[in-house]
XYZ file of C-alpha atoms in Angstrom:
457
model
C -10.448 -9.275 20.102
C -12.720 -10.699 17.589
C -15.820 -9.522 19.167
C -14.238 -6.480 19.594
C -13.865 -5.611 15.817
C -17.457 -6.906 14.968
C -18.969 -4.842 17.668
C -16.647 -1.775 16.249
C -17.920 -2.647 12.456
C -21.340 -2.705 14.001
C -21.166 0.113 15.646
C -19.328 2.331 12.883
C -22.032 1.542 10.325
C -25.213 2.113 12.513
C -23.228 5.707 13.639
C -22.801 6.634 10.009
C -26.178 6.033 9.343
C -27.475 7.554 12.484
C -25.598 10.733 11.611
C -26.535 10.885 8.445
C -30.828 10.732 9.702
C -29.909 13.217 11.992
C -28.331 15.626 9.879
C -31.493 15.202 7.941
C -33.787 16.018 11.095
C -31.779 18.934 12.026
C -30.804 20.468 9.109
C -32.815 19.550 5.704
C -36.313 19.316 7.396
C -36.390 22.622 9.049
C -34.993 24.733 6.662
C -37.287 22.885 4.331
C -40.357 24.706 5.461
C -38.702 28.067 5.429
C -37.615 26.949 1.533
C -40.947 26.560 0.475
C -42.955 28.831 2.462
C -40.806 31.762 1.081
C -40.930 30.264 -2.467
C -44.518 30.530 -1.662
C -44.221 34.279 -0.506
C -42.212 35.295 -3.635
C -44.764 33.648 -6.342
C -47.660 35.627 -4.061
C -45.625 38.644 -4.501
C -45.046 38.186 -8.190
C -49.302 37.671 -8.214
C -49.800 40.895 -6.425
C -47.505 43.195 -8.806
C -48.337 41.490 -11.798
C -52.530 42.343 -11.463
C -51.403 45.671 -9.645
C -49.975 46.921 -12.661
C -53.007 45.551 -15.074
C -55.175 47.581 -13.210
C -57.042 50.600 -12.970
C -58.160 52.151 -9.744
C -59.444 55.211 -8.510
C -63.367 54.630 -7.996
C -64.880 51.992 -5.588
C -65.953 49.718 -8.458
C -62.345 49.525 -10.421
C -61.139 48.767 -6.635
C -64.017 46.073 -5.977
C -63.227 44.648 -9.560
C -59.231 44.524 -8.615
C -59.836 42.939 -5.249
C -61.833 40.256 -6.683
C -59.476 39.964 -9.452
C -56.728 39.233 -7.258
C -58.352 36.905 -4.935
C -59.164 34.710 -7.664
C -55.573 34.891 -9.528
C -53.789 34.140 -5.716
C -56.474 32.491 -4.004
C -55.948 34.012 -1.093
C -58.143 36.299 1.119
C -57.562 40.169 -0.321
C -58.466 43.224 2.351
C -57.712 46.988 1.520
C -57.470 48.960 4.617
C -56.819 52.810 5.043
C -56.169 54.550 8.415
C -58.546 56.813 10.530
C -58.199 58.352 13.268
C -58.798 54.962 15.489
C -55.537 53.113 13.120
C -55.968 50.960 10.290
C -60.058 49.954 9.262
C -60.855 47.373 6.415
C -62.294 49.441 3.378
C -62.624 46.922 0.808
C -62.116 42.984 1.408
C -62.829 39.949 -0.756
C -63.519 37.671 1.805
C -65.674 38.241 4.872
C -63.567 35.717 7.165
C -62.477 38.186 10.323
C -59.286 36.106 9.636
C -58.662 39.085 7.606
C -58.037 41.305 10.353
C -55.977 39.705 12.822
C -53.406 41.692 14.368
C -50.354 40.463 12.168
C -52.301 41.781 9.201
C -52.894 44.964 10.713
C -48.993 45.151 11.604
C -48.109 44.718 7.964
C -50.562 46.972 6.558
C -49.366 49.764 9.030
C -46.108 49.088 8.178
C -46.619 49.200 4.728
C -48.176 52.199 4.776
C -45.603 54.350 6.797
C -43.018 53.040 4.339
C -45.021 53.505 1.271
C -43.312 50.128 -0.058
C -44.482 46.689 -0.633
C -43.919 44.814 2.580
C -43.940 40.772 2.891
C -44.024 38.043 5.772
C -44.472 35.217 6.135
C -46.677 34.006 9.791
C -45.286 31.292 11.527
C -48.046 30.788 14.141
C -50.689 28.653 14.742
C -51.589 29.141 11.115
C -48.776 29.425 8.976
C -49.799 32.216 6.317
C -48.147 34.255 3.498
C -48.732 37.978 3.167
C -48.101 40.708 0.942
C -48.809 44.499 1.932
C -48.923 47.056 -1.201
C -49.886 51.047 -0.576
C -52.818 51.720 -3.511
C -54.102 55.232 -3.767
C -57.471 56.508 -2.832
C -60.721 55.713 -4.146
C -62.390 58.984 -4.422
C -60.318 62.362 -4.631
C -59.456 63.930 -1.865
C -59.978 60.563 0.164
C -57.258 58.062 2.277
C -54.730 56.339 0.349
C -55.322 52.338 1.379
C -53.200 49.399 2.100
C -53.910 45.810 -0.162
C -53.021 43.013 1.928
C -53.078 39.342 0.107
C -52.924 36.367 2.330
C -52.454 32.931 1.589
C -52.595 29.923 3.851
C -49.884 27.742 3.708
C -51.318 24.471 5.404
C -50.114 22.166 2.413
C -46.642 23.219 3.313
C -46.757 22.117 7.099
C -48.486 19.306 5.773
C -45.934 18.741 3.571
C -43.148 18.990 6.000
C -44.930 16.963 8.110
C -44.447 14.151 6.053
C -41.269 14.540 5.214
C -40.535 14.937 8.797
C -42.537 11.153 9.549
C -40.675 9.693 6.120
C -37.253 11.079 7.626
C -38.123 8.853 10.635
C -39.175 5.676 9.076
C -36.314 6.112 6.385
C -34.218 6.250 9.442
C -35.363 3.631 11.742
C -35.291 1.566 8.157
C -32.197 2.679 7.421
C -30.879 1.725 11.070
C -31.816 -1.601 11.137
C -30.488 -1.674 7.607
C -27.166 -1.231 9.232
C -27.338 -2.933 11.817
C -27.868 -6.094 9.916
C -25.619 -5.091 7.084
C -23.003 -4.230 9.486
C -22.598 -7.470 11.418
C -23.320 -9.600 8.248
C -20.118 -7.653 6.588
C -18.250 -7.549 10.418
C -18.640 -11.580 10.435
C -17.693 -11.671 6.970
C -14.001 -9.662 7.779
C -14.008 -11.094 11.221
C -13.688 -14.979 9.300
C -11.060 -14.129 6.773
C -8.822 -12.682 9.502
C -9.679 -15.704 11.887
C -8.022 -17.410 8.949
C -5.401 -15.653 7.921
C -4.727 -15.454 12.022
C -5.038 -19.729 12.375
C -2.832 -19.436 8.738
C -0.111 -17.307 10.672
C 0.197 -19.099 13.724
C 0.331 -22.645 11.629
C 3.220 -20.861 10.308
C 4.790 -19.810 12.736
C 4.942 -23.143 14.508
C 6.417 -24.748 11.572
C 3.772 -26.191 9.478
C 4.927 -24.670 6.183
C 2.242 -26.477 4.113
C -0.466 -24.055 5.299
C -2.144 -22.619 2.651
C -4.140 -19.071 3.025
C -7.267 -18.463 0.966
C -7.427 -15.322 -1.125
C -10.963 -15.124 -1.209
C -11.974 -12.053 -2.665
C -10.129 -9.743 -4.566
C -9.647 -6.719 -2.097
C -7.101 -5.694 0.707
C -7.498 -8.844 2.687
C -7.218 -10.797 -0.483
C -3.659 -9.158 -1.466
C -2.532 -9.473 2.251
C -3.482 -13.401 1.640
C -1.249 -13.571 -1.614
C 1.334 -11.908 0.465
C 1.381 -14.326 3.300
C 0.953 -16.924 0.863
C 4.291 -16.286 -0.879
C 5.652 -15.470 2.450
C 4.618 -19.505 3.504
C 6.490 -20.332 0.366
C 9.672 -18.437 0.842
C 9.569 -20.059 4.300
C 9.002 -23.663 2.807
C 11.999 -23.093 0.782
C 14.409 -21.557 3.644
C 13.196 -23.862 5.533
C 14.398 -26.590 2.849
C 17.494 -24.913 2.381
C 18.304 -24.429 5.977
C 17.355 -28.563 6.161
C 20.006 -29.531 3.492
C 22.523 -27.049 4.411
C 22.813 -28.393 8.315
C 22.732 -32.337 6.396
C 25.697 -31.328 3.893
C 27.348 -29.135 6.116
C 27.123 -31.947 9.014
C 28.457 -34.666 6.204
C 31.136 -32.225 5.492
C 32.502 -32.111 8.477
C 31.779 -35.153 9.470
C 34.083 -36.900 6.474
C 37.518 -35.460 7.515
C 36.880 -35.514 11.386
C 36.427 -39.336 10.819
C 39.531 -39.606 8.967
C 41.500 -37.723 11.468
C 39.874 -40.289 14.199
C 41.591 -42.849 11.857
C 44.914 -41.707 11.547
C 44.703 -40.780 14.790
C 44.335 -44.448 15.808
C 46.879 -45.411 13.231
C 49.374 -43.330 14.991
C 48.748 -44.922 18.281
C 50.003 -48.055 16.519
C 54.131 -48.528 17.833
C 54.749 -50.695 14.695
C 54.672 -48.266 12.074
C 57.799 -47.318 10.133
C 58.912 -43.927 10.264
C 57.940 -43.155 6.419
C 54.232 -44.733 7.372
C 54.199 -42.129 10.511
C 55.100 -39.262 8.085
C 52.823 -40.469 5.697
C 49.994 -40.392 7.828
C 51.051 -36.688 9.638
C 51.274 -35.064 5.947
C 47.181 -36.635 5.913
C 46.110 -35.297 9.334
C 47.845 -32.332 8.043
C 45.547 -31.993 4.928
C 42.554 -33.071 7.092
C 43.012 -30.212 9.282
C 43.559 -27.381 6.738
C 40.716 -29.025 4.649
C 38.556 -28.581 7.870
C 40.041 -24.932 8.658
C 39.389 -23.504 5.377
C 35.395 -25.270 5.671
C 35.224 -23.486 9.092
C 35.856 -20.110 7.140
C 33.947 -20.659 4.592
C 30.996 -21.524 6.660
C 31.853 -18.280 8.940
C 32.231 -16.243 5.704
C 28.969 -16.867 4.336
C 26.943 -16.894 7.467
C 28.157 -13.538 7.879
C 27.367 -12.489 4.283
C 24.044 -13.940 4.657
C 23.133 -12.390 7.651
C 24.270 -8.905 6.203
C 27.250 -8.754 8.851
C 29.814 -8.210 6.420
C 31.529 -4.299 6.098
C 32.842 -3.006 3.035
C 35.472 -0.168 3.448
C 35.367 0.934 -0.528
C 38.567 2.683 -2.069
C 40.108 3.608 -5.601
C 41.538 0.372 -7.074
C 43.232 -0.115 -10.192
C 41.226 -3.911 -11.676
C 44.524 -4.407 -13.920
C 46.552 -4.400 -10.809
C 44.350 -6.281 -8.959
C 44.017 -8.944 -11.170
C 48.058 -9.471 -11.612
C 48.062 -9.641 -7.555
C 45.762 -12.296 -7.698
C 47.394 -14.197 -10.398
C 50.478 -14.067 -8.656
C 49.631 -15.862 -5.529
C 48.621 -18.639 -8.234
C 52.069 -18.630 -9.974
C 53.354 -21.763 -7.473
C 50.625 -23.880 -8.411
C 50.910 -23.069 -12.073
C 54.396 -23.426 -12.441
C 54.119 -26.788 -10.356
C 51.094 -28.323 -12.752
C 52.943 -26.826 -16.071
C 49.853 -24.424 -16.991
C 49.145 -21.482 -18.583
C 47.492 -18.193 -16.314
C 47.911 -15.019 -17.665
C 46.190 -11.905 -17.181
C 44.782 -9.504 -19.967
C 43.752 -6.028 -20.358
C 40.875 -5.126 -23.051
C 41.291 -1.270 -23.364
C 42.377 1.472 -20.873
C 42.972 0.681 -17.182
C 40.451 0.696 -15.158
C 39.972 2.613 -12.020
C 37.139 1.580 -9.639
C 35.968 2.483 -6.152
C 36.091 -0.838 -4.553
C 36.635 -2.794 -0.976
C 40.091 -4.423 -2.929
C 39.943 -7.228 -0.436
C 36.772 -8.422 -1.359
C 36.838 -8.362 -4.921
C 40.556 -10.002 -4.801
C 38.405 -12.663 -2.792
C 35.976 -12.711 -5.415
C 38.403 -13.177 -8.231
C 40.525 -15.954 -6.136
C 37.743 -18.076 -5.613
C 37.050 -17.707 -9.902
C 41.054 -18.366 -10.456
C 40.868 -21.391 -7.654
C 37.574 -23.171 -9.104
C 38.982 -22.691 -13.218
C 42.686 -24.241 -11.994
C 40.730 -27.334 -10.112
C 38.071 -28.090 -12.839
C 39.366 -27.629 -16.390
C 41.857 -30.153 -16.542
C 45.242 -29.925 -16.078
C 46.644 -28.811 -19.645
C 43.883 -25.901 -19.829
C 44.705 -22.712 -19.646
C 43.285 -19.814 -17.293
C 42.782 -16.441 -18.776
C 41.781 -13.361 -16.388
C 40.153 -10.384 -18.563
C 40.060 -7.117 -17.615
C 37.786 -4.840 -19.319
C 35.032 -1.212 -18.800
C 31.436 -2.451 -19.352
C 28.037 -0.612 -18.653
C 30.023 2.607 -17.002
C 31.345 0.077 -14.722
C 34.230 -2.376 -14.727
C 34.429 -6.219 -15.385
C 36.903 -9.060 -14.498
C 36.124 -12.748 -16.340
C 38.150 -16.054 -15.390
C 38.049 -18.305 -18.717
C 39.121 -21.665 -18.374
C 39.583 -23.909 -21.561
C 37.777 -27.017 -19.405
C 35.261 -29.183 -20.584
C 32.662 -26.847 -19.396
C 29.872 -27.505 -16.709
C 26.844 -30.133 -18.095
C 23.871 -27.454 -19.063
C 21.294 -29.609 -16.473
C 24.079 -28.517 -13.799
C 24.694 -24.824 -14.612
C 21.674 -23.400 -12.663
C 22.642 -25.119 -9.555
C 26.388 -23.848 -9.476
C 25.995 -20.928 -6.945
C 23.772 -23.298 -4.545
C 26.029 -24.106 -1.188
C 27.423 -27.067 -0.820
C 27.245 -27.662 -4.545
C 30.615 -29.132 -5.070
C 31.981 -31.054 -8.560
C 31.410 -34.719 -7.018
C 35.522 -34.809 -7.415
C 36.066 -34.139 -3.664
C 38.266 -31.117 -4.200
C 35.886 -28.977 -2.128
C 32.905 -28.159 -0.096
C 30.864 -26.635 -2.792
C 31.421 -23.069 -0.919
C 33.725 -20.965 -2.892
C 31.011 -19.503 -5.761
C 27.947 -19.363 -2.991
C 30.427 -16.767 -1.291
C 31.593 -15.210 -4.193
C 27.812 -14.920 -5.803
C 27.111 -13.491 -1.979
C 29.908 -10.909 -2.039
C 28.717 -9.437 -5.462
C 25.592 -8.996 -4.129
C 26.460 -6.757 -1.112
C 29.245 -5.353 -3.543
C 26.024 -3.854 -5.889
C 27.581 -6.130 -8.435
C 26.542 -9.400 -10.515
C 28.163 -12.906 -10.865
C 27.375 -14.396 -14.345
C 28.648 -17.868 -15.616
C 28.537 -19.219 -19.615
C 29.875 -22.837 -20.091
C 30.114 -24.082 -23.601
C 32.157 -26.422 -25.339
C 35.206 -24.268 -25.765
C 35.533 -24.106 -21.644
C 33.681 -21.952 -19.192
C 33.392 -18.167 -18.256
C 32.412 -16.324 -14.844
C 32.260 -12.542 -15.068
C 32.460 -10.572 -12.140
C 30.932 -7.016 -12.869
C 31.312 -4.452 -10.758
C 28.880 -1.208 -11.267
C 30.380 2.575 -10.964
């Protein structure tokens, strides 16, 4: 596959360059000597008129003296011819080459005279020549009007094209091999950096998340590098994530099913006392719900993670929503003697919302304030509009969260160190807001600790 793309790089650059000489061949260099030999054709024309109309004819002399004239100004061969009754014959010429009087010439000249017009062509033959045919009136009165032909060779112009013609060539062949070497150096070139990014990928893939891919230079390949490179990283950290998450989750669970393998074993024992035997049940009891509500939680926010969670949205009063939640926490208050009361800062507010989530949301803030603020601190729900949208804050009056803690209090498997949970409850609840459109803010302080839950319109 390699090879492949070098040959195709190869190839590419000696075709561009191959194109390129022969669109030169076929369509600069011939037109080239039609260019100039009619440039030619058009400056002997502008010769011919310009001593034509300086000049006085009408005897044999004035017509010797313009011939002459002109063959000097154009230096060309000159011939005035007149017709008799065998076709055109030379009557004046200022050359004695029979050149003069080659068929071509005599062409011209007739046509020139039947059309009583200046007449021009150019001769590709053998010998490319210019000419330019002009009707002058007769020498003597009563005599044949005449026909001045100019000629001018035009070997420097096929010489000329000839070697642009042999230059076109050797530019090309130069040009070629030019390409050829330019286009593998530049093919080898592309063809490493992708070898590396390729040996990068595949280093990668199998695991080896300490693979590093060059940037090299600053171009496509170069970004694509960056973005593997940050890729590798993301994967490193994943990767480290996914590493302590199986570890705490595995010490999580491993914790209670060892004590229910110990009261288990206890309860085998025929000595115990009734109370001891209820004692112990009311533990495997705990053990078992503390190990049930892990289970969700771990369910809940693999699910949320892995995007599998639906929302089915609908118009929700917060205010409401907030007392509901507050009110499955009335037992628990009322059994602990604390305060949790629910306030509304302005109008109600109506949002479209999936209720069950954000109640989830909210009961996680509620459960989290009750469990670490102490147990004479109050809980205060707020209920407010913000930024269009709507916004529900849990304040607790707690000692509030150590500063070198508070970035970490989101990560899974977090936890307070107190044993009172997994360290799940705000990883879900950060998780929901996200796939809610919403953010999960928290401010700790010595007057207690604050998450808001905002919810956009």
């Amino acid at each position: 596959m390699r090879r492949s793309l070098r040959r195709r790089l190869v190839v590419a650059f000696v075709a561009v360059t191959l194109v390129a000489v022969v669109a030169i061949a076929l369509e600069v260099v011939p037109t080239l000597e039609s260019s100039l030999s009619q440039s030619r054709l058009r400056a002997l024309a502008d010769d011919t008129r310009v001593t034509l109309d300086g000049a006085e004819t009408g005897t044999p002399a004035r017509e010797r003296r313009l011939v002459e004239r002109l063959a000097v100004r154009t230096g060309g061969e000159v011939v005035v011819l007149e017709r008799d009754g065998r076709g055109m014959a030379v009557r004046r010429r200022a050359s004695p080459r029979d050149a003069a009087t080659t068929p071509a010439l005599l062409r011209l000249a007739a046509r020139a005279g039947a059309e009583d017009a200046t007449v021009r062509d150019v001769d590709g033959g053998d010998d490319l020549v210019a000419r330019v045919a002009t009707p002058v009136p007769p020498v003597v009165r009563g005599g044949r009007p005449g026909v001045l032909v100019v000629t001018e060779g035009l070997d420097d112009v096929r010489a000329t094209v000839t070697l642009v013609r042999r230059r076109v060539l050797l530019g090309g062949l130069l040009g070629l091999a030019v390409a050829l070497v330019t286009g593998a150096a530049y093919a080898y070139g592309l063809s490493t950096r992708l070898r590396r990014l390729e040996q990068g990928s595949r280093a990668v893939a199998a695991g080896r998340f300490t693979t590093r891919f060059p940037v090299g230079a600053q171009d496509e390949l170069g970004s694509l590098a960056r973005s593997l490179d940050t890729m590798q990283r993301q994967l490193a950290e994943l990767d480290d994530g996914r590493k302590r998450f199986i570890a705490t989750a595995s010490h999580e669970l491993r914790t209670p099913l060892q004590s229910l393998s110990g009261f288990v074993e206890l309860l085998r024992d025929e000595d115990l006392t009734e109370d001891e035997r209820r004692d112990f049940l009311d533990r495997l009891a705990d053990q078992v719900q503390r190990l049930t509500r892990l289970s969700f939680d771990l369910l809940d926010l693999s699910r949320l993670e892995s995007g599998g969670l639906d929302l089915r949205p609908e118009d929700t009063d917060l205010h409401d929503l907030a007392e509901r939640v507050a009110g499955e926490f009335a037992p628990v208050v009322e059994r602990q003697g604390r305060s949790l009361r629910v306030r509304l800062v302005g109008p109600r507010v109506m949002q479209r919302i999936d209720p069950d989530r954000v109640e989830q949301v909210v009961r996680i803030l509620v459960d989290n304030a009750l469990k670490h603020s102490g147990p004479r601190a109050a809980v205060e729900l707020r209920v407010e509009r913000a930024n269009g949208g709507g916004r529900i804050a849990v304040h607790d009056e707690g000692p509030g969260i150590p500063p070198e803690r508070l970035a970490q209090v989101f990560a899974p498997f977090h936890g307070t160190g107190d044993g009172s949970g997994a360290g799940l409850g705000l990883a879900i609840a950060r998780e929901l807001a996200h796939r809610m459109r919403g953010e999960l803010r928290v401010q700790s302080g010595s007057d207690g600790t604050t998450f808001t839950l905002e919810l956009p319109r």
